[in-house]
Amino acid sequence: MCRIAGFIGTDPLPLRTLICDPPHGLSHQSWAAQEMVSATVNADGWGAAWFDDAGKPAGYRQILPIWADANLDSLGRSLRSPVWLANVRSATAGLGTDYANTQPFYDEGLLFTHNGFIDRFAHTLRARLRAQVAPEIETTINGNTDSEYLFALLRQQTGPLTERLRAIIGLIRTWLADTPDVRALLNVIVSDGQQMVAVRAAVNGDAPSLYFHPDWHGGIAIGSEAFDNQSGWTCVASDEMIIAEPGDAPRRESL
């Protein structure tokens, strides 16, 4: 599995403030995560995504461990955005370590990152996910991870982000209703630049850890683990959704 992080605020935040500076930010979680249950390190790459000054998604992905990336220092102090998603990766067995499989993913309007996995994905749900997406979306899938297929399935949906996330989780629950031995761990953070929505969810298993902070460096932070010892970090419940918008208190809703 991976560790994921998100931030949305009214003012630009330096990338290093999110991933490098906190005592337990993603760079620290890459080798000293406290709440991972299926791996010990996240050494299979890392990435970050944001919206540029024109409101278009942009990203950086690296297959080296975050601690070995010589670009980290200059990127961390140079890049600023009011919206961030980031990921440090622990690759699922059988899913290659390459740029196409490294998160976050983004398209013309969305940033997306996923922490979890679908058991034996190529043999269980990949065909069903592929059948659900239009050819113009399927042709944009460059890797072979369950995460990228989930992003394609999300893009296939319509309506608010909250309903699109509910829709894809509902589909997976329906597909796995008769196969209790197949787990789907589905922690996701997605943003359209105006809103950030996170879910902690699982089918036939226990969801990975997820936390949020309602006032972290002037915005709302979301992460697999708390970034520091500041008061205010709250554990997201299983089957719960966090809806974050700049300047407003985050909302909590049941899936």
PDB file of C-alpha atoms in Angstrom:
ATOM      1  CA  MET A   1       0.000   0.000   0.000  1.00  0.00           C
ATOM      2  CA  CYS A   2       0.929   3.675  -0.021  1.00  0.00           C
ATOM      3  CA  ARG A   3       0.707   6.778   2.117  1.00  0.00           C
ATOM      4  CA  ILE A   4      -1.267   9.698   0.722  1.00  0.00           C
ATOM      5  CA  ALA A   5      -1.717  13.362   1.596  1.00  0.00           C
ATOM      6  CA  GLY A   6      -3.825  16.292   0.485  1.00  0.00           C
ATOM      7  CA  PHE A   7      -4.155  19.982   1.246  1.00  0.00           C
ATOM      8  CA  ILE A   8      -6.610  22.662   0.179  1.00  0.00           C
ATOM      9  CA  GLY A   9      -6.491  26.270   1.368  1.00  0.00           C
ATOM     10  CA  THR A  10      -7.038  29.849   0.360  1.00  0.00           C
ATOM     11  CA  ASP A  11      -3.343  30.693  -0.031  1.00  0.00           C
ATOM     12  CA  PRO A  12      -0.531  28.845  -1.816  1.00  0.00           C
ATOM     13  CA  LEU A  13       1.401  26.383   0.331  1.00  0.00           C
ATOM     14  CA  PRO A  14       5.008  25.399  -0.492  1.00  0.00           C
ATOM     15  CA  LEU A  15       5.272  21.732  -1.383  1.00  0.00           C
ATOM     16  CA  ARG A  16       7.951  21.197   1.253  1.00  0.00           C
ATOM     17  CA  THR A  17       5.546  22.411   3.969  1.00  0.00           C
ATOM     18  CA  LEU A  18       3.280  19.491   3.139  1.00  0.00           C
ATOM     19  CA  ILE A  19       5.729  16.650   2.602  1.00  0.00           C
ATOM     20  CA  CYS A  20       9.171  17.575   3.966  1.00  0.00           C
ATOM     21  CA  ASP A  21       8.901  19.950   6.921  1.00  0.00           C
ATOM     22  CA  PRO A  22       6.419  18.156   9.208  1.00  0.00           C
ATOM     23  CA  PRO A  23       8.082  15.704  11.601  1.00  0.00           C
ATOM     24  CA  HIS A  24       5.846  12.962  10.221  1.00  0.00           C
ATOM     25  CA  GLY A  25       5.169  14.231   6.713  1.00  0.00           C
ATOM     26  CA  LEU A  26       5.174  11.958   3.675  1.00  0.00           C
ATOM     27  CA  SER A  27       8.949  12.041   3.350  1.00  0.00           C
ATOM     28  CA  HIS A  28       9.190  10.619   6.880  1.00  0.00           C
ATOM     29  CA  GLN A  29       6.297   8.209   6.361  1.00  0.00           C
ATOM     30  CA  SER A  30       8.102   6.779   3.331  1.00  0.00           C
ATOM     31  CA  TRP A  31      10.506   4.940   5.630  1.00  0.00           C
ATOM     32  CA  ALA A  32       8.917   5.225   9.098  1.00  0.00           C
ATOM     33  CA  ALA A  33       5.151   4.920   8.647  1.00  0.00           C
ATOM     34  CA  GLN A  34       3.364   4.104  11.876  1.00  0.00           C
ATOM     35  CA  GLU A  35       0.057   2.633  10.691  1.00  0.00           C
ATOM     36  CA  MET A  36       0.815   0.537   7.624  1.00  0.00           C
ATOM     37  CA  VAL A  37      -0.319  -3.075   7.867  1.00  0.00           C
ATOM     38  CA  SER A  38       0.925  -4.695   4.643  1.00  0.00           C
ATOM     39  CA  ALA A  39       4.404  -3.209   4.095  1.00  0.00           C
ATOM     40  CA  THR A  40       7.240  -1.553   5.984  1.00  0.00           C
ATOM     41  CA  VAL A  41       8.516   1.137   3.606  1.00  0.00           C
ATOM     42  CA  ASN A  42       7.201   3.158   0.670  1.00  0.00           C
ATOM     43  CA  ALA A  43      10.223   2.949  -1.601  1.00  0.00           C
ATOM     44  CA  ASP A  44       8.606   2.482  -5.034  1.00  0.00           C
ATOM     45  CA  GLY A  45       8.373   6.104  -6.081  1.00  0.00           C
ATOM     46  CA  TRP A  46       6.504   9.236  -5.146  1.00  0.00           C
ATOM     47  CA  GLY A  47       4.603  12.072  -6.733  1.00  0.00           C
ATOM     48  CA  ALA A  48       2.705  15.299  -6.261  1.00  0.00           C
ATOM     49  CA  ALA A  49      -0.064  17.010  -8.230  1.00  0.00           C
ATOM     50  CA  TRP A  50      -1.446  20.532  -8.154  1.00  0.00           C
ATOM     51  CA  PHE A  51      -3.267  23.139 -10.242  1.00  0.00           C
ATOM     52  CA  ASP A  52      -1.146  25.709 -12.062  1.00  0.00           C
ATOM     53  CA  ASP A  53      -1.848  29.438 -12.281  1.00  0.00           C
ATOM     54  CA  ALA A  54      -4.176  28.842 -15.214  1.00  0.00           C
ATOM     55  CA  GLY A  55      -6.170  26.293 -13.226  1.00  0.00           C
ATOM     56  CA  LYS A  56      -4.851  23.303 -15.163  1.00  0.00           C
ATOM     57  CA  PRO A  57      -3.677  20.152 -13.406  1.00  0.00           C
ATOM     58  CA  ALA A  58       0.057  19.548 -13.269  1.00  0.00           C
ATOM     59  CA  GLY A  59       2.182  16.881 -11.673  1.00  0.00           C
ATOM     60  CA  TYR A  60       5.571  15.439 -10.875  1.00  0.00           C
ATOM     61  CA  ARG A  61       6.198  11.710 -10.581  1.00  0.00           C
ATOM     62  CA  GLN A  62       9.396   9.877  -9.724  1.00  0.00           C
ATOM     63  CA  ILE A  63      10.128   6.147  -9.523  1.00  0.00           C
ATOM     64  CA  LEU A  64      12.988   6.641  -7.053  1.00  0.00           C
ATOM     65  CA  PRO A  65      12.210   6.600  -3.336  1.00  0.00           C
ATOM     66  CA  ILE A  66      11.440  10.111  -2.170  1.00  0.00           C
ATOM     67  CA  TRP A  67      14.580  10.144   0.017  1.00  0.00           C
ATOM     68  CA  ALA A  68      16.745   9.411  -3.058  1.00  0.00           C
ATOM     69  CA  ASP A  69      15.264  12.059  -5.349  1.00  0.00           C
ATOM     70  CA  ALA A  70      17.802  14.843  -5.899  1.00  0.00           C
ATOM     71  CA  ASN A  71      14.985  17.066  -7.203  1.00  0.00           C
ATOM     72  CA  LEU A  72      13.059  17.064  -3.922  1.00  0.00           C
ATOM     73  CA  ASP A  73      14.760  20.034  -2.273  1.00  0.00           C
ATOM     74  CA  SER A  74      14.453  22.420  -5.221  1.00  0.00           C
ATOM     75  CA  LEU A  75      10.888  21.343  -6.008  1.00  0.00           C
ATOM     76  CA  GLY A  76       9.867  21.544  -2.377  1.00  0.00           C
ATOM     77  CA  ARG A  77      10.975  25.152  -1.926  1.00  0.00           C
ATOM     78  CA  SER A  78       9.973  26.366  -5.408  1.00  0.00           C
ATOM     79  CA  LEU A  79       6.513  24.908  -6.021  1.00  0.00           C
ATOM     80  CA  ARG A  80       3.547  26.556  -4.310  1.00  0.00           C
ATOM     81  CA  SER A  81      -0.154  25.838  -4.664  1.00  0.00           C
ATOM     82  CA  PRO A  82      -3.334  26.152  -2.601  1.00  0.00           C
ATOM     83  CA  VAL A  83      -4.231  22.588  -3.653  1.00  0.00           C
ATOM     84  CA  TRP A  84      -1.941  19.590  -3.295  1.00  0.00           C
ATOM     85  CA  LEU A  85      -2.162  15.832  -3.571  1.00  0.00           C
ATOM     86  CA  ALA A  86       0.875  13.665  -2.861  1.00  0.00           C
ATOM     87  CA  ASN A  87       1.718   9.986  -2.612  1.00  0.00           C
ATOM     88  CA  VAL A  88       4.621   7.774  -1.549  1.00  0.00           C
ATOM     89  CA  ARG A  89       4.266   4.341  -3.100  1.00  0.00           C
ATOM     90  CA  SER A  90       4.615   0.793  -1.895  1.00  0.00           C
ATOM     91  CA  ALA A  91       3.880  -1.180  -5.051  1.00  0.00           C
ATOM     92  CA  THR A  92       1.431  -4.067  -4.947  1.00  0.00           C
ATOM     93  CA  ALA A  93       3.080  -7.330  -5.965  1.00  0.00           C
ATOM     94  CA  GLY A  94       2.878  -7.805  -9.716  1.00  0.00           C
ATOM     95  CA  LEU A  95       2.274  -4.123 -10.509  1.00  0.00           C
ATOM     96  CA  GLY A  96       5.472  -2.674 -11.896  1.00  0.00           C
ATOM     97  CA  THR A  97       7.490   0.225 -10.560  1.00  0.00           C
ATOM     98  CA  ASP A  98       7.400   2.690 -13.440  1.00  0.00           C
ATOM     99  CA  TYR A  99       6.190   6.179 -14.191  1.00  0.00           C
ATOM    100  CA  ALA A 100       2.841   5.031 -15.587  1.00  0.00           C
ATOM    101  CA  ASN A 101       2.001   3.332 -12.286  1.00  0.00           C
ATOM    102  CA  THR A 102       3.130   6.184 -10.044  1.00  0.00           C
ATOM    103  CA  GLN A 103       0.559   8.471  -8.442  1.00  0.00           C
ATOM    104  CA  PRO A 104      -1.090  10.965  -8.213  1.00  0.00           C
ATOM    105  CA  PHE A 105      -3.022  10.697 -11.469  1.00  0.00           C
ATOM    106  CA  TYR A 106      -4.704  13.657 -13.116  1.00  0.00           C
ATOM    107  CA  ASP A 107      -6.663  14.607 -16.213  1.00  0.00           C
ATOM    108  CA  GLU A 108      -7.922  17.916 -17.568  1.00  0.00           C
ATOM    109  CA  GLY A 109      -9.884  18.718 -14.411  1.00  0.00           C
ATOM    110  CA  LEU A 110      -9.170  16.292 -11.546  1.00  0.00           C
ATOM    111  CA  LEU A 111      -6.355  15.243  -9.252  1.00  0.00           C
ATOM    112  CA  PHE A 112      -6.589  11.726  -7.780  1.00  0.00           C
ATOM    113  CA  THR A 113      -4.681   9.489  -5.412  1.00  0.00           C
ATOM    114  CA  HIS A 114      -5.546   6.086  -3.932  1.00  0.00           C
ATOM    115  CA  ASN A 115      -4.215   4.159  -0.957  1.00  0.00           C
ATOM    116  CA  GLY A 116      -5.166   0.492  -0.985  1.00  0.00           C
ATOM    117  CA  PHE A 117      -5.505  -2.360  -3.424  1.00  0.00           C
ATOM    118  CA  ILE A 118      -7.920  -4.797  -5.008  1.00  0.00           C
ATOM    119  CA  ASP A 119      -6.946  -8.407  -4.437  1.00  0.00           C
ATOM    120  CA  ARG A 120      -5.691 -10.167  -7.582  1.00  0.00           C
ATOM    121  CA  PHE A 121      -6.920  -7.217  -9.600  1.00  0.00           C
ATOM    122  CA  ALA A 122      -6.068  -8.560 -13.065  1.00  0.00           C
ATOM    123  CA  HIS A 123      -8.149 -11.674 -12.400  1.00  0.00           C
ATOM    124  CA  THR A 124     -11.007 -10.216 -10.355  1.00  0.00           C
ATOM    125  CA  LEU A 125     -12.218  -6.745 -11.284  1.00  0.00           C
ATOM    126  CA  ARG A 126     -10.101  -5.344 -14.100  1.00  0.00           C
ATOM    127  CA  ALA A 127     -12.394  -6.635 -16.857  1.00  0.00           C
ATOM    128  CA  ARG A 128     -15.462  -5.220 -15.112  1.00  0.00           C
ATOM    129  CA  LEU A 129     -13.873  -1.829 -14.609  1.00  0.00           C
ATOM    130  CA  ARG A 130     -12.719  -1.742 -18.215  1.00  0.00           C
ATOM    131  CA  ALA A 131     -16.220  -2.614 -19.437  1.00  0.00           C
ATOM    132  CA  GLN A 132     -17.665   0.347 -17.523  1.00  0.00           C
ATOM    133  CA  VAL A 133     -15.535   3.076 -19.105  1.00  0.00           C
ATOM    134  CA  ALA A 134     -15.926   4.674 -22.507  1.00  0.00           C
ATOM    135  CA  PRO A 135     -13.209   4.002 -25.116  1.00  0.00           C
ATOM    136  CA  GLU A 136     -11.966   7.592 -24.949  1.00  0.00           C
ATOM    137  CA  ILE A 137     -11.290   7.148 -21.232  1.00  0.00           C
ATOM    138  CA  GLU A 138      -9.869   3.631 -21.503  1.00  0.00           C
ATOM    139  CA  THR A 139      -7.321   4.740 -24.087  1.00  0.00           C
ATOM    140  CA  THR A 140      -5.826   7.161 -21.548  1.00  0.00           C
ATOM    141  CA  ILE A 141      -4.930   4.334 -19.138  1.00  0.00           C
ATOM    142  CA  ASN A 142      -1.154   3.951 -19.421  1.00  0.00           C
ATOM    143  CA  GLY A 143      -0.347   1.593 -16.538  1.00  0.00           C
ATOM    144  CA  ASN A 144      -1.767  -1.578 -15.046  1.00  0.00           C
ATOM    145  CA  THR A 145      -2.637  -0.569 -11.495  1.00  0.00           C
ATOM    146  CA  ASP A 146      -6.009  -0.906  -9.834  1.00  0.00           C
ATOM    147  CA  SER A 147      -5.587   2.749  -8.800  1.00  0.00           C
ATOM    148  CA  GLU A 148      -5.490   4.054 -12.362  1.00  0.00           C
ATOM    149  CA  TYR A 149      -8.510   1.961 -13.313  1.00  0.00           C
ATOM    150  CA  LEU A 150     -10.376   3.369 -10.307  1.00  0.00           C
ATOM    151  CA  PHE A 151      -9.547   6.851 -11.555  1.00  0.00           C
ATOM    152  CA  ALA A 152     -10.897   5.931 -14.990  1.00  0.00           C
ATOM    153  CA  LEU A 153     -14.087   4.623 -13.387  1.00  0.00           C
ATOM    154  CA  LEU A 154     -14.441   7.862 -11.402  1.00  0.00           C
ATOM    155  CA  ARG A 155     -14.037   9.933 -14.569  1.00  0.00           C
ATOM    156  CA  GLN A 156     -16.796   7.904 -16.174  1.00  0.00           C
ATOM    157  CA  GLN A 157     -19.282   9.108 -13.558  1.00  0.00           C
ATOM    158  CA  THR A 158     -21.182  12.399 -13.664  1.00  0.00           C
ATOM    159  CA  GLY A 159     -22.312  14.854 -11.025  1.00  0.00           C
ATOM    160  CA  PRO A 160     -20.624  16.212  -7.894  1.00  0.00           C
ATOM    161  CA  LEU A 161     -17.399  14.594  -6.685  1.00  0.00           C
ATOM    162  CA  THR A 162     -19.215  13.221  -3.639  1.00  0.00           C
ATOM    163  CA  GLU A 163     -21.721  11.325  -5.761  1.00  0.00           C
ATOM    164  CA  ARG A 164     -19.089  10.119  -8.201  1.00  0.00           C
ATOM    165  CA  LEU A 165     -17.089   8.598  -5.343  1.00  0.00           C
ATOM    166  CA  ARG A 166     -20.190   7.027  -3.864  1.00  0.00           C
ATOM    167  CA  ALA A 167     -21.012   5.580  -7.278  1.00  0.00           C
ATOM    168  CA  ILE A 168     -17.668   3.850  -7.813  1.00  0.00           C
ATOM    169  CA  ILE A 169     -17.580   2.430  -4.287  1.00  0.00           C
ATOM    170  CA  GLY A 170     -21.148   1.204  -4.744  1.00  0.00           C
ATOM    171  CA  LEU A 171     -20.203  -0.549  -7.974  1.00  0.00           C
ATOM    172  CA  ILE A 172     -17.256  -2.325  -6.368  1.00  0.00           C
ATOM    173  CA  ARG A 173     -19.391  -3.412  -3.428  1.00  0.00           C
ATOM    174  CA  THR A 174     -21.950  -4.843  -5.838  1.00  0.00           C
ATOM    175  CA  TRP A 175     -19.306  -6.663  -7.881  1.00  0.00           C
ATOM    176  CA  LEU A 176     -17.695  -8.213  -4.790  1.00  0.00           C
ATOM    177  CA  ALA A 177     -20.905  -9.057  -2.950  1.00  0.00           C
ATOM    178  CA  ASP A 178     -20.568 -12.757  -3.758  1.00  0.00           C
ATOM    179  CA  THR A 179     -16.776 -13.018  -3.403  1.00  0.00           C
ATOM    180  CA  PRO A 180     -15.961 -12.418   0.281  1.00  0.00           C
ATOM    181  CA  ASP A 181     -12.377 -13.608  -0.229  1.00  0.00           C
ATOM    182  CA  VAL A 182     -11.569 -10.627  -2.504  1.00  0.00           C
ATOM    183  CA  ARG A 183     -10.695  -7.417  -0.659  1.00  0.00           C
ATOM    184  CA  ALA A 184     -10.873  -3.900  -2.015  1.00  0.00           C
ATOM    185  CA  LEU A 185      -9.236  -1.203   0.111  1.00  0.00           C
ATOM    186  CA  LEU A 186     -10.440   2.117  -1.220  1.00  0.00           C
ATOM    187  CA  ASN A 187      -9.019   5.174   0.527  1.00  0.00           C
ATOM    188  CA  VAL A 188      -9.153   7.952  -2.075  1.00  0.00           C
ATOM    189  CA  ILE A 189      -8.520  11.707  -2.199  1.00  0.00           C
ATOM    190  CA  VAL A 190      -9.734  13.651  -5.243  1.00  0.00           C
ATOM    191  CA  SER A 191      -9.879  17.360  -6.054  1.00  0.00           C
ATOM    192  CA  ASP A 192     -11.236  19.563  -8.828  1.00  0.00           C
ATOM    193  CA  GLY A 193      -9.400  22.628  -7.505  1.00  0.00           C
ATOM    194  CA  GLN A 194     -12.465  24.036  -5.782  1.00  0.00           C
ATOM    195  CA  GLN A 195     -13.139  21.140  -3.477  1.00  0.00           C
ATOM    196  CA  MET A 196     -11.253  18.174  -2.048  1.00  0.00           C
ATOM    197  CA  VAL A 197     -13.096  14.988  -1.130  1.00  0.00           C
ATOM    198  CA  ALA A 198     -11.616  12.014   0.685  1.00  0.00           C
ATOM    199  CA  VAL A 199     -13.119   8.648   1.541  1.00  0.00           C
ATOM    200  CA  ARG A 200     -12.045   5.893   3.887  1.00  0.00           C
ATOM    201  CA  ALA A 201     -13.665   2.704   2.630  1.00  0.00           C
ATOM    202  CA  ALA A 202     -13.131  -1.011   2.107  1.00  0.00           C
ATOM    203  CA  VAL A 203     -14.995  -4.058   0.868  1.00  0.00           C
ATOM    204  CA  ASN A 204     -14.409  -7.416   2.582  1.00  0.00           C
ATOM    205  CA  GLY A 205     -11.613  -5.937   4.686  1.00  0.00           C
ATOM    206  CA  ASP A 206     -10.478  -3.131   6.957  1.00  0.00           C
ATOM    207  CA  ALA A 207      -9.852   0.287   5.439  1.00  0.00           C
ATOM    208  CA  PRO A 208      -6.364   1.815   5.796  1.00  0.00           C
ATOM    209  CA  SER A 209      -5.875   4.680   8.231  1.00  0.00           C
ATOM    210  CA  LEU A 210      -6.933   8.211   7.276  1.00  0.00           C
ATOM    211  CA  TYR A 211      -6.924  11.518   9.188  1.00  0.00           C
ATOM    212  CA  PHE A 212      -7.849  15.147   8.616  1.00  0.00           C
ATOM    213  CA  HIS A 213      -7.009  18.464  10.247  1.00  0.00           C
ATOM    214  CA  PRO A 214      -9.493  21.354   9.896  1.00  0.00           C
ATOM    215  CA  ASP A 215      -6.942  24.185  10.288  1.00  0.00           C
ATOM    216  CA  TRP A 216      -3.446  23.181   9.234  1.00  0.00           C
ATOM    217  CA  HIS A 217      -1.233  25.986   7.854  1.00  0.00           C
ATOM    218  CA  GLY A 218      -4.337  27.950   6.921  1.00  0.00           C
ATOM    219  CA  GLY A 219      -6.142  25.134   5.140  1.00  0.00           C
ATOM    220  CA  ILE A 220      -7.505  21.621   5.494  1.00  0.00           C
ATOM    221  CA  ALA A 221      -5.051  18.719   5.492  1.00  0.00           C
ATOM    222  CA  ILE A 222      -5.843  15.063   4.855  1.00  0.00           C
ATOM    223  CA  GLY A 223      -3.407  12.191   5.203  1.00  0.00           C
ATOM    224  CA  SER A 224      -2.946   8.501   5.822  1.00  0.00           C
ATOM    225  CA  GLU A 225      -1.279   9.513   9.089  1.00  0.00           C
ATOM    226  CA  ALA A 226      -1.141  12.739  11.093  1.00  0.00           C
ATOM    227  CA  PHE A 227       1.780  14.875   9.903  1.00  0.00           C
ATOM    228  CA  ASP A 228       2.674  16.222  13.352  1.00  0.00           C
ATOM    229  CA  ASN A 229       1.612  16.416  16.990  1.00  0.00           C
ATOM    230  CA  GLN A 230      -0.608  19.471  16.606  1.00  0.00           C
ATOM    231  CA  SER A 231      -3.983  19.121  18.270  1.00  0.00           C
ATOM    232  CA  GLY A 232      -6.867  18.858  15.848  1.00  0.00           C
ATOM    233  CA  TRP A 233      -5.982  15.732  13.880  1.00  0.00           C
ATOM    234  CA  THR A 234      -9.073  13.521  13.700  1.00  0.00           C
ATOM    235  CA  CYS A 235      -9.345   9.928  12.547  1.00  0.00           C
ATOM    236  CA  VAL A 236     -11.748   9.425   9.655  1.00  0.00           C
ATOM    237  CA  ALA A 237     -14.196   6.627  10.419  1.00  0.00           C
ATOM    238  CA  SER A 238     -14.633   3.652   8.118  1.00  0.00           C
ATOM    239  CA  ASP A 239     -17.218   4.357   5.414  1.00  0.00           C
ATOM    240  CA  GLU A 240     -16.895   8.086   5.968  1.00  0.00           C
ATOM    241  CA  MET A 241     -16.355  10.942   3.536  1.00  0.00           C
ATOM    242  CA  ILE A 242     -14.570  14.244   4.223  1.00  0.00           C
ATOM    243  CA  ILE A 243     -15.564  17.248   2.091  1.00  0.00           C
ATOM    244  CA  ALA A 244     -13.112  20.153   2.233  1.00  0.00           C
ATOM    245  CA  GLU A 245     -13.463  23.612   0.686  1.00  0.00           C
ATOM    246  CA  PRO A 246     -11.194  26.626   1.241  1.00  0.00           C
ATOM    247  CA  GLY A 247     -12.362  28.880   4.044  1.00  0.00           C
ATOM    248  CA  ASP A 248     -15.009  26.472   5.347  1.00  0.00           C
ATOM    249  CA  ALA A 249     -14.985  23.824   8.036  1.00  0.00           C
ATOM    250  CA  PRO A 250     -14.705  20.316   6.590  1.00  0.00           C
ATOM    251  CA  ARG A 251     -17.914  18.320   6.427  1.00  0.00           C
ATOM    252  CA  ARG A 252     -18.210  14.674   7.412  1.00  0.00           C
ATOM    253  CA  GLU A 253     -20.739  12.412   5.728  1.00  0.00           C
ATOM    254  CA  SER A 254     -21.412   8.687   5.771  1.00  0.00           C
ATOM    255  CA  LEU A 255     -20.940   6.745   2.590  1.00  0.00           C
TER     256      LEU A 255
END
